[in-house]
mmCIF file with all atom_site columns, C-alpha atoms in Angstrom:
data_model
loop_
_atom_site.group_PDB
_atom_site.id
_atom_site.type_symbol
_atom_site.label_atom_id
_atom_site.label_alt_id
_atom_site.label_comp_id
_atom_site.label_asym_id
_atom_site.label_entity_id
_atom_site.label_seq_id
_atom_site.pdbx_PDB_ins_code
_atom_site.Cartn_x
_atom_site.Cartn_y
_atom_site.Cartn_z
_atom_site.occupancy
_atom_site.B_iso_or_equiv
_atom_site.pdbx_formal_charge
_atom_site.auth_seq_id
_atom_site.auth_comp_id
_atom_site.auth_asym_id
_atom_site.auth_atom_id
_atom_site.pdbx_PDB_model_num
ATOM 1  C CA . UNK V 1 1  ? 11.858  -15.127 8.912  1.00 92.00 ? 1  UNK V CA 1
ATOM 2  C CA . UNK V 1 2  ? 8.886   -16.034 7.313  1.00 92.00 ? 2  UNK V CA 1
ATOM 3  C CA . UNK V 1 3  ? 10.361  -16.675 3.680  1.00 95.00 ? 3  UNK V CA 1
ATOM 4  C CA . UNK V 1 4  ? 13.241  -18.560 5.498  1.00 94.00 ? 4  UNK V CA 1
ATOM 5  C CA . UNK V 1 5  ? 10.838  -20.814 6.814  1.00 95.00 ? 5  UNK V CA 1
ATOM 6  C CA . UNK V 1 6  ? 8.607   -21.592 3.771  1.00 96.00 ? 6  UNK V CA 1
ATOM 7  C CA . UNK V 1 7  ? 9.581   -24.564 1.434  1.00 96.00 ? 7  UNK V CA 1
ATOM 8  C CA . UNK V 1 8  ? 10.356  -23.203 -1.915 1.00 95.00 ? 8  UNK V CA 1
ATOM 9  C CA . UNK V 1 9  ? 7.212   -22.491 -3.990 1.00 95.00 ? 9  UNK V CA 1
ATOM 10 C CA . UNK V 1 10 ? 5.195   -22.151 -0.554 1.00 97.00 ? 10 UNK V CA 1
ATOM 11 C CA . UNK V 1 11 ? 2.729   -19.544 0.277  1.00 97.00 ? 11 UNK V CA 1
ATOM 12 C CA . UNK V 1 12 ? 2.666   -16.752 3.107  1.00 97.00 ? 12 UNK V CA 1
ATOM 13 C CA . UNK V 1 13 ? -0.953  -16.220 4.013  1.00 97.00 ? 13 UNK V CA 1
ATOM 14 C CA . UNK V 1 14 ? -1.025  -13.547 6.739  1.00 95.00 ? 14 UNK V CA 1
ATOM 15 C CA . UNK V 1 15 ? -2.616  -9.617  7.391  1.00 93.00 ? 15 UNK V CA 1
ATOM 16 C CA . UNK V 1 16 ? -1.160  -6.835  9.659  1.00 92.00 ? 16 UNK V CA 1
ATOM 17 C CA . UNK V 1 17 ? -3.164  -3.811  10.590 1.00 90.00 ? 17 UNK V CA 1
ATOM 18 C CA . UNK V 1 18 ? -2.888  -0.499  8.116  1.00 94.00 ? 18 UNK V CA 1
ATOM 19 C CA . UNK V 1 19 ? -2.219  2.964   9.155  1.00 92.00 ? 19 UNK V CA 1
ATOM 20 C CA . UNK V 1 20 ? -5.303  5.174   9.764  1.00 88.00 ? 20 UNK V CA 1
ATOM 21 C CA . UNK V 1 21 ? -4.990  7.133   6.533  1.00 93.00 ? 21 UNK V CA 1
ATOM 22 C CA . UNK V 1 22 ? -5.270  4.135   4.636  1.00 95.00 ? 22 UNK V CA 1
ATOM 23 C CA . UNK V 1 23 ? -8.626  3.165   6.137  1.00 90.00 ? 23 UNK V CA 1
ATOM 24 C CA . UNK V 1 24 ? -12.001 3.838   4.393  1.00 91.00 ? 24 UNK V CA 1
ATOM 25 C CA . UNK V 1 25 ? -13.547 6.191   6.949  1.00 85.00 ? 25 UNK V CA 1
ATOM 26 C CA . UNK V 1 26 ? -16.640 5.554   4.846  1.00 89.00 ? 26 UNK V CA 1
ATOM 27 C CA . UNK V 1 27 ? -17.183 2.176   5.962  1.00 88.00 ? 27 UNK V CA 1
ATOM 28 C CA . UNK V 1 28 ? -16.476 2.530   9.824  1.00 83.00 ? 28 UNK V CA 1
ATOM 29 C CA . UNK V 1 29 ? -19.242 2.539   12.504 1.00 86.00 ? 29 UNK V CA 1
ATOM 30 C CA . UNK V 1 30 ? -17.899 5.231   14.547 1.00 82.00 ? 30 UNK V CA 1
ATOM 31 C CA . UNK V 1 31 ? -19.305 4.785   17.876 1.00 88.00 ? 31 UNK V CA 1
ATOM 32 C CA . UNK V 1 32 ? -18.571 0.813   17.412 1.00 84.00 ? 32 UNK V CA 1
ATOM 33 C CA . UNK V 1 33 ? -15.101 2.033   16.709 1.00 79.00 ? 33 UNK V CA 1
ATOM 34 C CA . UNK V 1 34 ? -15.162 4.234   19.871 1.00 81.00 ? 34 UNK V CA 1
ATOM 35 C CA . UNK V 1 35 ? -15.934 0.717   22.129 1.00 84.00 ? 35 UNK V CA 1
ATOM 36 C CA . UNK V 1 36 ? -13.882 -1.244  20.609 1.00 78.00 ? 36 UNK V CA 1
ATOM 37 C CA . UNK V 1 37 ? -10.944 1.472   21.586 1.00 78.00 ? 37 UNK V CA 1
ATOM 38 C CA . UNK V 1 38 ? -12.164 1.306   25.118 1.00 80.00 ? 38 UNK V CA 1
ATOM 39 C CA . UNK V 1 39 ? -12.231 -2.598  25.117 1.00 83.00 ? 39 UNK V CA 1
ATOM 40 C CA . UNK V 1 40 ? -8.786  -3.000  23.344 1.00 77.00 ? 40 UNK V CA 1
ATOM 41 C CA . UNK V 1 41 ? -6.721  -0.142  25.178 1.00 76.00 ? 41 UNK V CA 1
ATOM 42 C CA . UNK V 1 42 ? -9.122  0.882   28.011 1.00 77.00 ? 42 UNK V CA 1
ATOM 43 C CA . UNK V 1 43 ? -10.013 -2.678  29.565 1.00 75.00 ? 43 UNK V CA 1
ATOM 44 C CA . UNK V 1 44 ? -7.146  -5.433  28.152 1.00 78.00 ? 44 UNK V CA 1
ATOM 45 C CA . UNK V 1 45 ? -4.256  -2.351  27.581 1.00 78.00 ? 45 UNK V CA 1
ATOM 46 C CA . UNK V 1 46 ? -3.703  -3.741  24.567 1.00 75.00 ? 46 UNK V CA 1
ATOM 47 C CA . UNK V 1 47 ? -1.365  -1.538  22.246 1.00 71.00 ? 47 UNK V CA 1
ATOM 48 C CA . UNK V 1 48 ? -0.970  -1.477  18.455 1.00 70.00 ? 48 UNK V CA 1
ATOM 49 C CA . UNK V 1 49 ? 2.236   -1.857  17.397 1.00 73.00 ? 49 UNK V CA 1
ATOM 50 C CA . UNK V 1 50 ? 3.726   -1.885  13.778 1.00 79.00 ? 50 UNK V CA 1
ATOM 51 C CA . UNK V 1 51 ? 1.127   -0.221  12.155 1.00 88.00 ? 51 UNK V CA 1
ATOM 52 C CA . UNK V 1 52 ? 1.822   0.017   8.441  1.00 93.00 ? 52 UNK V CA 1
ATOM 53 C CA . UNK V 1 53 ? 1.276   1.019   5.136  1.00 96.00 ? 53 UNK V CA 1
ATOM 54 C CA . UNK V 1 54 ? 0.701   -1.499  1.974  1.00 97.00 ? 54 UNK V CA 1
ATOM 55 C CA . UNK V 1 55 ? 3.189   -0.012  -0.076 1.00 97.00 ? 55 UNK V CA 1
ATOM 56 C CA . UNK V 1 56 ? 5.777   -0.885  3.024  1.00 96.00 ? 56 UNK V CA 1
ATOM 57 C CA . UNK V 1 57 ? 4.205   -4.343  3.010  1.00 96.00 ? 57 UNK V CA 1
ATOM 58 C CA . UNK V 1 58 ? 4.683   -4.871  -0.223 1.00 97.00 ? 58 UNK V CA 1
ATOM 59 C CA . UNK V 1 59 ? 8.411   -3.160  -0.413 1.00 97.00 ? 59 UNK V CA 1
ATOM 60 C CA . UNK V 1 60 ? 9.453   -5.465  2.813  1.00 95.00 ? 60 UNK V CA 1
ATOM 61 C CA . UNK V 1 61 ? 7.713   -8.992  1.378  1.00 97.00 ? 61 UNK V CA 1
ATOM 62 C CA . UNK V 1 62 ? 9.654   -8.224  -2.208 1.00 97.00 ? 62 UNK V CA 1
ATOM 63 C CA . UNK V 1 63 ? 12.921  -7.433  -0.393 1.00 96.00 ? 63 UNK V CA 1
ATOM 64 C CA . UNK V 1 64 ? 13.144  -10.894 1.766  1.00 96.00 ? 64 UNK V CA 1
ATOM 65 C CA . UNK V 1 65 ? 12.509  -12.165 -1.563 1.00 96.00 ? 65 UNK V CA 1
ATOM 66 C CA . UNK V 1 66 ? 8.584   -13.340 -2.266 1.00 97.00 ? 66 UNK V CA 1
ATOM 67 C CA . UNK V 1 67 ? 7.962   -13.159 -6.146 1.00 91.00 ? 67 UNK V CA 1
ATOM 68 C CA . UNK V 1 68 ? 4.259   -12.062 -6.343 1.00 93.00 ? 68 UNK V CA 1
ATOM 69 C CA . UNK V 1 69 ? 2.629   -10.296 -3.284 1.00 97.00 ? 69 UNK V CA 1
ATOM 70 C CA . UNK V 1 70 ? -0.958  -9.538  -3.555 1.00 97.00 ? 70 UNK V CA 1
ATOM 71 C CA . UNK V 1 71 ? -2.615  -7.505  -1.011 1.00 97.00 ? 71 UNK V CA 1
ATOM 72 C CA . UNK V 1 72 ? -6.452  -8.115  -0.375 1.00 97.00 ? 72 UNK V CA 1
ATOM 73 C CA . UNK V 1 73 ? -7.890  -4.488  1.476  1.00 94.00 ? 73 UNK V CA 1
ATOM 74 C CA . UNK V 1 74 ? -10.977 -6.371  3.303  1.00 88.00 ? 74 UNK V CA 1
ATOM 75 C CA . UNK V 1 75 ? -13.594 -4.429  5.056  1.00 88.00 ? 75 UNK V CA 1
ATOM 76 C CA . UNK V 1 76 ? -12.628 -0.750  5.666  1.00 92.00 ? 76 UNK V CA 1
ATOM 77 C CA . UNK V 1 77 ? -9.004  -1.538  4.512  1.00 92.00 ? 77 UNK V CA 1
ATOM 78 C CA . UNK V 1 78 ? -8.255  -1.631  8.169  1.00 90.00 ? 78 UNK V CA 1
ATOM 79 C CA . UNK V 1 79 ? -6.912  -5.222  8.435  1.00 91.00 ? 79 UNK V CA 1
ATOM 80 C CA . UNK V 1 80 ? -6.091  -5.917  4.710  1.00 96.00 ? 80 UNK V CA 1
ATOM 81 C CA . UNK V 1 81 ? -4.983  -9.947  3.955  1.00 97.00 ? 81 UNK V CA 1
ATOM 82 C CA . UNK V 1 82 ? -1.666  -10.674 2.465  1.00 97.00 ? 82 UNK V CA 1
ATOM 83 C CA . UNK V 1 83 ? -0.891  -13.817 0.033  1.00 98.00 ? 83 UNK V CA 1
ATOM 84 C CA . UNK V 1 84 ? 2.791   -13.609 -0.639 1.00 98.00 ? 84 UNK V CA 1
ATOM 85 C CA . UNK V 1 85 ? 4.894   -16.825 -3.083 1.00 97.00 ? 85 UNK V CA 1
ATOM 86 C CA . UNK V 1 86 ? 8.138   -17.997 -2.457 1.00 96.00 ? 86 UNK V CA 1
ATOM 87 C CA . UNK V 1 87 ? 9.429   -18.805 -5.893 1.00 90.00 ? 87 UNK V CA 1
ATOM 88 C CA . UNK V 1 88 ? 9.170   -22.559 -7.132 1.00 72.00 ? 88 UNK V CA 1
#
């Protein structure tokens, strides 16, 4: 849906959140991790759906069709940023 919607030679600017092995375990504040878990799914029962990996990212953005998909892993590689082209 997204590439249907972009004019041709537009640009898909979004992030999704990765699967736990792909996180840098390194750069995670455990006990900060441990409240925000409470927050999220304790408190506002919010639950994480669609996790996923970047190479299924990348395989599903290629298949609708974007030409160049680059994959930015931001802090931890938890909630990595996605810029994705439509061809021109």
């Amino acid at each position: 849906q997204f590439f249907l919607a972009l004019k041709t030679g537009g640009t898909l600017v979004t992030s999704y959140l990765a699967v736990a092995t792909e996180w840098d375990a390194t750069a995670i504040d455990a006990k900060a991790l441990e409240r925000q878990k409470q927050v999220f799914g304790d408190l506002l029962q919010i639950r994480w759906a669609c996790l996923r990996s970047e190479a299924q990212t990348r395989a599903q953005l290629l298949a609708a069709g974007f030409s160049k998909v680059e994959i930015f892993p931001g802090f931890a590689r938890m909630f990595p940023s996605v810029v994705a082209q439509k061809k021109g």
